[in-house]
Short mmCIF file of C-alpha atoms and ligand atoms in Angstrom, two decimals:
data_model
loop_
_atom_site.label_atom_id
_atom_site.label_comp_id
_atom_site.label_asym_id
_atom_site.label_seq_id
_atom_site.Cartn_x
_atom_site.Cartn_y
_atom_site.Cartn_z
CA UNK A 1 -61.40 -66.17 -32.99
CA UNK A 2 -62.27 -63.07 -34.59
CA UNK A 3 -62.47 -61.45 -31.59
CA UNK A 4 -59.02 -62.15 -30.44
CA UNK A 5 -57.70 -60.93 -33.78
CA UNK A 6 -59.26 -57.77 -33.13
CA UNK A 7 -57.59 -57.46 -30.03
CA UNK A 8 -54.07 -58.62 -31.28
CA UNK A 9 -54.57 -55.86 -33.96
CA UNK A 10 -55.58 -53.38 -32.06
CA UNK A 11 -52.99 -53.83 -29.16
CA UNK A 12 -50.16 -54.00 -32.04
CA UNK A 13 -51.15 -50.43 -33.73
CA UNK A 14 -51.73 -48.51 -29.65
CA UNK A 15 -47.92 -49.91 -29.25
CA UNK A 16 -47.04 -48.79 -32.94
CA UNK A 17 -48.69 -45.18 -32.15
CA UNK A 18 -47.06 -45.59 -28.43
CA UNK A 19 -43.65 -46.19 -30.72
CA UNK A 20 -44.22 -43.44 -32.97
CA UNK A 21 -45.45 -40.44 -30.14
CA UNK A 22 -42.15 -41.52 -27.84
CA UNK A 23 -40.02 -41.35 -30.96
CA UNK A 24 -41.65 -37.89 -32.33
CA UNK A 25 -41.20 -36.95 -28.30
CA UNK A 26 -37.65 -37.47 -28.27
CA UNK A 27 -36.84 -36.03 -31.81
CA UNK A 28 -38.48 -32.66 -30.74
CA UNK A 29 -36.24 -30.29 -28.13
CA UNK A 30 -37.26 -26.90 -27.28
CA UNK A 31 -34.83 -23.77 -26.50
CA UNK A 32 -35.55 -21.46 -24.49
CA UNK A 33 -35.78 -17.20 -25.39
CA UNK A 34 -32.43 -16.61 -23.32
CA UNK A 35 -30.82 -20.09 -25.00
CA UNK A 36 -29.24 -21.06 -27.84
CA UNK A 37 -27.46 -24.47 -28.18
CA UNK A 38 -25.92 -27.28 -30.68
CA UNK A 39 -27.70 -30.76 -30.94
CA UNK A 40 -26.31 -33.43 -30.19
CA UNK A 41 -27.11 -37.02 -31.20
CA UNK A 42 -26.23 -39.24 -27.70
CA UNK A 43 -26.92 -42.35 -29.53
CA UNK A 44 -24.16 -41.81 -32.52
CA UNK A 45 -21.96 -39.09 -30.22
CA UNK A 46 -22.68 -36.85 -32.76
CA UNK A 47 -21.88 -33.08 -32.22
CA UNK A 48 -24.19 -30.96 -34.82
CA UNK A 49 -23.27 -28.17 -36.68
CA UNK A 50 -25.01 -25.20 -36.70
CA UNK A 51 -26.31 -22.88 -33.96
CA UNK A 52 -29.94 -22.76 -32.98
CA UNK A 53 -31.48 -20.59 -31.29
CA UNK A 54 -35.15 -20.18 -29.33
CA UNK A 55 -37.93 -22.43 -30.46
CA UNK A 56 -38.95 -25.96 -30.73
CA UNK A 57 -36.53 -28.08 -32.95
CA UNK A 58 -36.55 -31.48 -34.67
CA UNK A 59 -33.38 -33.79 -34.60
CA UNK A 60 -32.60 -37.77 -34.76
CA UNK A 61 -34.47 -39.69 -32.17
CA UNK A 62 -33.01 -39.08 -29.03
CA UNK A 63 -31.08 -36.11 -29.19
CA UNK A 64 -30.36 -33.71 -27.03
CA UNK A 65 -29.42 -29.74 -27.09
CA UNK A 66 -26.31 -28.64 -25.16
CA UNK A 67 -27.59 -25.39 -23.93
CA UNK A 68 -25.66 -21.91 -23.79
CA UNK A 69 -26.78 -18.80 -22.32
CA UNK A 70 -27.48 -15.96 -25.06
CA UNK A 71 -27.69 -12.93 -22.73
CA UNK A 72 -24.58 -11.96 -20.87
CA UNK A 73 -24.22 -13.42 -17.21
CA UNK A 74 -22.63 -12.27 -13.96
CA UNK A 75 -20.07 -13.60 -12.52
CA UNK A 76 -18.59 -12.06 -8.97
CA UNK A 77 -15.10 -12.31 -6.98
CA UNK A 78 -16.00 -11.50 -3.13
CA UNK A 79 -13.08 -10.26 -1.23
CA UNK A 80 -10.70 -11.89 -3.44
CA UNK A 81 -6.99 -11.60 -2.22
CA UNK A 82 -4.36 -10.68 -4.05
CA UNK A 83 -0.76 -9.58 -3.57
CA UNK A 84 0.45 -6.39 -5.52
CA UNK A 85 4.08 -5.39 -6.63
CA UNK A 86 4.58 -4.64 -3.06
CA UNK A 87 3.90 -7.97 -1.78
CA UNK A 88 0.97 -6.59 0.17
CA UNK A 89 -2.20 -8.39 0.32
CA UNK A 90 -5.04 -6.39 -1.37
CA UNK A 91 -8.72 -7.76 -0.80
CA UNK A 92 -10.96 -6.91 -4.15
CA UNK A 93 -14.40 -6.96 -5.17
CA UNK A 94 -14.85 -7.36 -8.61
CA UNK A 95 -18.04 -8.17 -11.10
CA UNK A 96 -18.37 -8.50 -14.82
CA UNK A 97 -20.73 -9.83 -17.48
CA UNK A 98 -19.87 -12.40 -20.29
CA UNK A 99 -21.29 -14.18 -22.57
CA UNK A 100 -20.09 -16.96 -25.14
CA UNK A 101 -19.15 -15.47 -28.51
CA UNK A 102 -22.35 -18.04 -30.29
CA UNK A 103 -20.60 -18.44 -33.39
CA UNK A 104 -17.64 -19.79 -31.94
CA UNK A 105 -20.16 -22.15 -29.61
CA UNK A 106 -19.05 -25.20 -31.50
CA UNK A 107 -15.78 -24.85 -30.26
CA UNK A 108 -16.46 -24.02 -26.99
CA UNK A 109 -17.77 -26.74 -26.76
CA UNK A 110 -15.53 -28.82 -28.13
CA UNK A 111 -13.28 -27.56 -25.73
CA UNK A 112 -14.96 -27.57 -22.60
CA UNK A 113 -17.66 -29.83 -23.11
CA UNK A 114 -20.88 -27.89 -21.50
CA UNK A 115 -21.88 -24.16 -19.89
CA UNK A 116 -20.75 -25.69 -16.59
CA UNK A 117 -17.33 -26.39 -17.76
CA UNK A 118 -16.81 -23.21 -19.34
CA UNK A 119 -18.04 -21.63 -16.82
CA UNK A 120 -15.57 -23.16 -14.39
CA UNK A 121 -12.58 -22.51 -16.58
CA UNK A 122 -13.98 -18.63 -16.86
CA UNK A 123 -13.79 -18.05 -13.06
CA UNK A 124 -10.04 -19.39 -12.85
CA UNK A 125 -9.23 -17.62 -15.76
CA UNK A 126 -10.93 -14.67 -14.19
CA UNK A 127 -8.94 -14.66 -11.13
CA UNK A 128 -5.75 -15.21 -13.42
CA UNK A 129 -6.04 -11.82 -14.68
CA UNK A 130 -6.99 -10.39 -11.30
CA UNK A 131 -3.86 -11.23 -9.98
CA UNK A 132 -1.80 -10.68 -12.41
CA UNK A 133 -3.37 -7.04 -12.48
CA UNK A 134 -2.67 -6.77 -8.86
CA UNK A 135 0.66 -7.72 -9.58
CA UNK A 136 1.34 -4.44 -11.77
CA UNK A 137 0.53 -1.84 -9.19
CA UNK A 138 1.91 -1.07 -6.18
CA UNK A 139 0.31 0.19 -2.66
CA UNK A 140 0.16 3.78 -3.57
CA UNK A 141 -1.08 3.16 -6.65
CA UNK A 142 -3.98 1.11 -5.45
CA UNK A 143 -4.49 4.39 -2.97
CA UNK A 144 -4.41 7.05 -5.91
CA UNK A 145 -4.96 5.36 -9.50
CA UNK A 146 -7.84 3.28 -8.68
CA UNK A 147 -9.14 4.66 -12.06
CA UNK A 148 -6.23 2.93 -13.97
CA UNK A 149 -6.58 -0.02 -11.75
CA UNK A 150 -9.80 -1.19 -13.29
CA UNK A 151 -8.32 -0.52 -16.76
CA UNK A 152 -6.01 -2.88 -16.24
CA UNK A 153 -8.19 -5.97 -14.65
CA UNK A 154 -10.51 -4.90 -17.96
CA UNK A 155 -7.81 -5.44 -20.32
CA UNK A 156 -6.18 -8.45 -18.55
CA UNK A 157 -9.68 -10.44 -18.19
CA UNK A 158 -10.70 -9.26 -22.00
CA UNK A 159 -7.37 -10.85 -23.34
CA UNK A 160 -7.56 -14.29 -21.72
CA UNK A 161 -11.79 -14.00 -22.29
CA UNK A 162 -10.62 -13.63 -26.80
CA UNK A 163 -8.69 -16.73 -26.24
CA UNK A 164 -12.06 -18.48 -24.85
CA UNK A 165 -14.44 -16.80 -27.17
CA UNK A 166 -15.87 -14.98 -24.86
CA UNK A 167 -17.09 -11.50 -24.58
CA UNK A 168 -17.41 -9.22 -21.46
CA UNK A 169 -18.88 -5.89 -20.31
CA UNK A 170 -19.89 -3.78 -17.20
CA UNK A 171 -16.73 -4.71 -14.94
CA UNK A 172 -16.65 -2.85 -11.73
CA UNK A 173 -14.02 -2.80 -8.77
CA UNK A 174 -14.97 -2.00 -5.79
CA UNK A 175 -14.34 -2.29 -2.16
CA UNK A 176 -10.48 -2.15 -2.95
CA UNK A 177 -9.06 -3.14 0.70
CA UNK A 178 -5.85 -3.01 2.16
CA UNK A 179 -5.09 -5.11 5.65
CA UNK A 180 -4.91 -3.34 8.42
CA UNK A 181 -1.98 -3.52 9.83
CA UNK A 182 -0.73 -2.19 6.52
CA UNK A 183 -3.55 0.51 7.06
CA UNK A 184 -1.96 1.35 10.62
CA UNK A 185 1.77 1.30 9.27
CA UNK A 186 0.76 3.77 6.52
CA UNK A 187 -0.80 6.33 9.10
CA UNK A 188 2.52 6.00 11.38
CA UNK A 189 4.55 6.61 8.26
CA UNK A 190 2.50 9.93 7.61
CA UNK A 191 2.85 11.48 11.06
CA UNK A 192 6.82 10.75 10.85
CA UNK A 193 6.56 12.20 7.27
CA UNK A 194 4.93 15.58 9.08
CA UNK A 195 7.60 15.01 12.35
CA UNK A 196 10.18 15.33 9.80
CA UNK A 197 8.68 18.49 7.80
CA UNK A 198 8.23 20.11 11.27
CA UNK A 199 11.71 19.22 11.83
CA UNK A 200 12.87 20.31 8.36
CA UNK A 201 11.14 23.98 8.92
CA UNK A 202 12.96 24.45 12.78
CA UNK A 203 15.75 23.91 10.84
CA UNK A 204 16.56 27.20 9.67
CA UNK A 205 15.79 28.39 12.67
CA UNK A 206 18.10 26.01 14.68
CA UNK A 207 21.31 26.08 12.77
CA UNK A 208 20.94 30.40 12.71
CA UNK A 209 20.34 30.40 16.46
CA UNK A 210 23.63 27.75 16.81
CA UNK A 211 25.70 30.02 14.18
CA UNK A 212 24.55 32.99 16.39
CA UNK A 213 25.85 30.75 19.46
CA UNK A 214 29.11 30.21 17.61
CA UNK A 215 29.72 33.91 16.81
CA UNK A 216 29.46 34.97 20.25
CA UNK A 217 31.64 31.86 21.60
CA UNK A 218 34.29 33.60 19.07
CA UNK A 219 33.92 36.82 20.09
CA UNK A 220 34.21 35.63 23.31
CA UNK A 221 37.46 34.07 22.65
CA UNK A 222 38.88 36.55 20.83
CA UNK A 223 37.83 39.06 24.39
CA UNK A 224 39.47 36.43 26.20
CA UNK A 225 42.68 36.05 24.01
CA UNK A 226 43.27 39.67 23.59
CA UNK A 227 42.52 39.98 27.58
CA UNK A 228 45.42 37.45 28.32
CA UNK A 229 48.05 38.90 25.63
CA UNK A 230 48.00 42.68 26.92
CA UNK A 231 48.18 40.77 30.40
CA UNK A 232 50.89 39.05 29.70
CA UNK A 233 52.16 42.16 28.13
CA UNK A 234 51.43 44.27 31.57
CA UNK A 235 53.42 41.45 33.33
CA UNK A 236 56.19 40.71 31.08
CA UNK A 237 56.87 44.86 31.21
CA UNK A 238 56.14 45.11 34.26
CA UNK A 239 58.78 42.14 35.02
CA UNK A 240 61.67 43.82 33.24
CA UNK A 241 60.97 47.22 34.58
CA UNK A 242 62.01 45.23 37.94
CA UNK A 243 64.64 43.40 36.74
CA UNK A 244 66.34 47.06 35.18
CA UNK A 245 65.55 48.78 38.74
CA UNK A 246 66.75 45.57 40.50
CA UNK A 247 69.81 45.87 38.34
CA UNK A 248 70.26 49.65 38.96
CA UNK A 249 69.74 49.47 42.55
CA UNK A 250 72.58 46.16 42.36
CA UNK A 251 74.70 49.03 40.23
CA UNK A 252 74.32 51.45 42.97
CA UNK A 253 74.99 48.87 45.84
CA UNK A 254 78.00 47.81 43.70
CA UNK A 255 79.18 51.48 43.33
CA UNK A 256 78.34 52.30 46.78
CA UNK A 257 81.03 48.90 48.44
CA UNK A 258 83.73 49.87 45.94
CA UNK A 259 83.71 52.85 47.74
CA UNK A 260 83.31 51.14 51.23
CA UNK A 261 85.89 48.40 50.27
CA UNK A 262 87.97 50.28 47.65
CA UNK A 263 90.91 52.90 48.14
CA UNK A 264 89.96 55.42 45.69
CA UNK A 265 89.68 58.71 46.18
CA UNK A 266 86.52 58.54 48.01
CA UNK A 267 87.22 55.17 49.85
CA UNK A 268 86.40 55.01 53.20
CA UNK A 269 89.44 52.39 53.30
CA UNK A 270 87.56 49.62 55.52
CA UNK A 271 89.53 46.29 56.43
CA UNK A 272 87.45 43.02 55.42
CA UNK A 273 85.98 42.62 59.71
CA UNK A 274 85.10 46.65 59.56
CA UNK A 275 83.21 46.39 56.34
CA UNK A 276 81.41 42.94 57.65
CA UNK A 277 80.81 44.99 61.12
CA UNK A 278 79.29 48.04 59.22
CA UNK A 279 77.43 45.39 56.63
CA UNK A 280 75.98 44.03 60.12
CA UNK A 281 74.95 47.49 61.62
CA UNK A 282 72.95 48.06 58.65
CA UNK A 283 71.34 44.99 58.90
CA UNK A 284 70.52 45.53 62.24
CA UNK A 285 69.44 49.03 61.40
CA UNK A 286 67.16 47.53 58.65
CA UNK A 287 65.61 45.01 61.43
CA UNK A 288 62.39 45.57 62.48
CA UNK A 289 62.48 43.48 65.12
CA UNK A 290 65.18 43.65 67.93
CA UNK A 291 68.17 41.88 67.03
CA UNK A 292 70.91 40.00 69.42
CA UNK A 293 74.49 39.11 67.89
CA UNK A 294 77.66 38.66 69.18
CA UNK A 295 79.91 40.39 66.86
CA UNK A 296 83.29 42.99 67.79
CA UNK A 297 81.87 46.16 67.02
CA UNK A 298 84.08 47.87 64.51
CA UNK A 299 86.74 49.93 65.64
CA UNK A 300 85.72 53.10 64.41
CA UNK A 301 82.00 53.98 64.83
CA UNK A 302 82.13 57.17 63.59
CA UNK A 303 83.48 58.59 60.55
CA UNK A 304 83.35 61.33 57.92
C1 NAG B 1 4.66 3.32 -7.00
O1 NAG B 1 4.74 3.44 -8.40
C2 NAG B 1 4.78 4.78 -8.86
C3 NAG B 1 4.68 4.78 -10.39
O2 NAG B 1 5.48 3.78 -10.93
C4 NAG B 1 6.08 5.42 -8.37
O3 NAG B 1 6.14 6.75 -8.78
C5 NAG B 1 6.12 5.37 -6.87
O4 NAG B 1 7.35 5.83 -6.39
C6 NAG B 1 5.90 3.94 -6.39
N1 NAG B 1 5.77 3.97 -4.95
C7 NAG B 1 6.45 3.13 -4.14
C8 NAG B 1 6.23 3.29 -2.69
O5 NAG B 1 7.20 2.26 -4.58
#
């Protein structure tokens, strides 16, 4: 009988010791050097107070630490796309460190409820500002002020990162990419930029060579129109020095019948027929070829 008391006994204290090593166990949580975290009670849902850091800490039977980082962290973007002020796609590498601001860790999380969900809402609000940055510069900017570029994504990321409590440092940008057909556009564009400067210096040379072509097309003219006026001059002259020798001869003819036809002094008193018979002999005279008419010869052949 004594025997089985002994037993009873000693079974009930190895379960009390059992009891009181598994409850010491799971009121003792360690934190790692790179961790600091915020108990918290899973039994009563009870969020503790203060920031620990590194060590082994004591806490209400089964509670638990909800762990942060306490040295920055990297977090990348591979060839993330983004469109700039131009509308062109621009492909980015980008990397930065962060870390949670510890005295605002009670908040954080609060708000996001573990590392994991922060980190998740860091990465969108990451890319936020990335393309929002991108957003601000356009294609030739992204050629010459890469410089500024990364400014900008800085700033942008550090203003949403306050709003989380969260710190960054050592962003880079690199591999800034543009596509390629944008690429093959932009290379046209610069060999019709130097078409047109080539164009631009023949100018010059051009429009002097075509006012040089236009000078001597007026010269010519001017040859040509002074050419035709003292032509027309020759002609016109020479036309009424006819018509007054035409006119004098018609003067002389004139003067020459009235004394044929007439009976002045020095009339040669012809009837009508004898002055159309001498008219004719003339004619004939004139001929150069022989000449047959029938016509009454004149009655007097032969005079003074
Ligand atoms: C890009 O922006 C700069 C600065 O605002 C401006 O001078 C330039 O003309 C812009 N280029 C184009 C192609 O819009």
């Amino acid at each position: 009988m004594a025997q089985v008391k002994f037993y009873v006994v000693g079974a009930l204290v190895f379960a009390a010791l059992a009891l009181i090593i598994g409850l010491v166990a799971s009121s003792l949580k360690k934190l790692a050097t790179d961790e600091v975290g915020i108990a918290y009670d899973t039994i009563q849902k009870d969020l503790g107070t203060t920031v620990e850091k590194e060590g082994l800490h004591t806490g209400p039977p089964g509670f638990e630490f909800i762990k942060f980082p306490s040295v920055f962290r990297t977090l990348d973007f591979n060839k993330l796309m983004c469109l700039n002020k131009d509308g062109v796609t621009i492909t980015l590498d980008v990397t930065y460190q962060y870390k949670a601001r510890p005295t605002k860790l009670r908040q954080i999380i609060m708000d996001f409820r573990d590392f994991e969900g922060y980190k998740k809402v860091l990465r969108y609000s990451g890319q936020s500002a990335l393309h929002e940055s991108c957003s601000y510069f356009n294609t030739s900017q992204f050629q010459a002020e890469r410089g500024l570029f990364q400014q900008k994504v800085k700033e942008k990321i550090s203003q949403r990162y306050d709003g989380l409590n969260c710190d960054i440092k050592g962003l880079q940008v690199s591999n800034i990419a543009r596509p390629g057909d944008y690429e093959t556009a932009i290379r046209s564009k610069e060999r019709a930029r130097e078409d047109i400067q080539v164009a631009e210096n023949e100018r010059p040379r051009q429009l002097t060579e075509a006012e040089t072509g236009k000078r001597k097309a007026a010269t010519t003219a001017q040859i040509i129109m002074q050419k035709a006026t003292s032509d027309a001059e020759i002609l016109k002259n020479r036309a009424i020095a006819e018509a007054d020798a035409i006119k004098t001869q018609y003067v002389k003819e004139a003067e020459a019948y009235k004394n044929i036809v007439g009976s002045g002094p020095d009339s040669l008193n012809f009837s009508p027929e004898g002055f159309i018979s001498y008219m004719g002999v003339r004619v004939i005279a004139a001929a150069k070829n022989p000449v047959f008419i029938g016509l009454s010869s004149p009655a007097k052949t032969s005079y003074p």
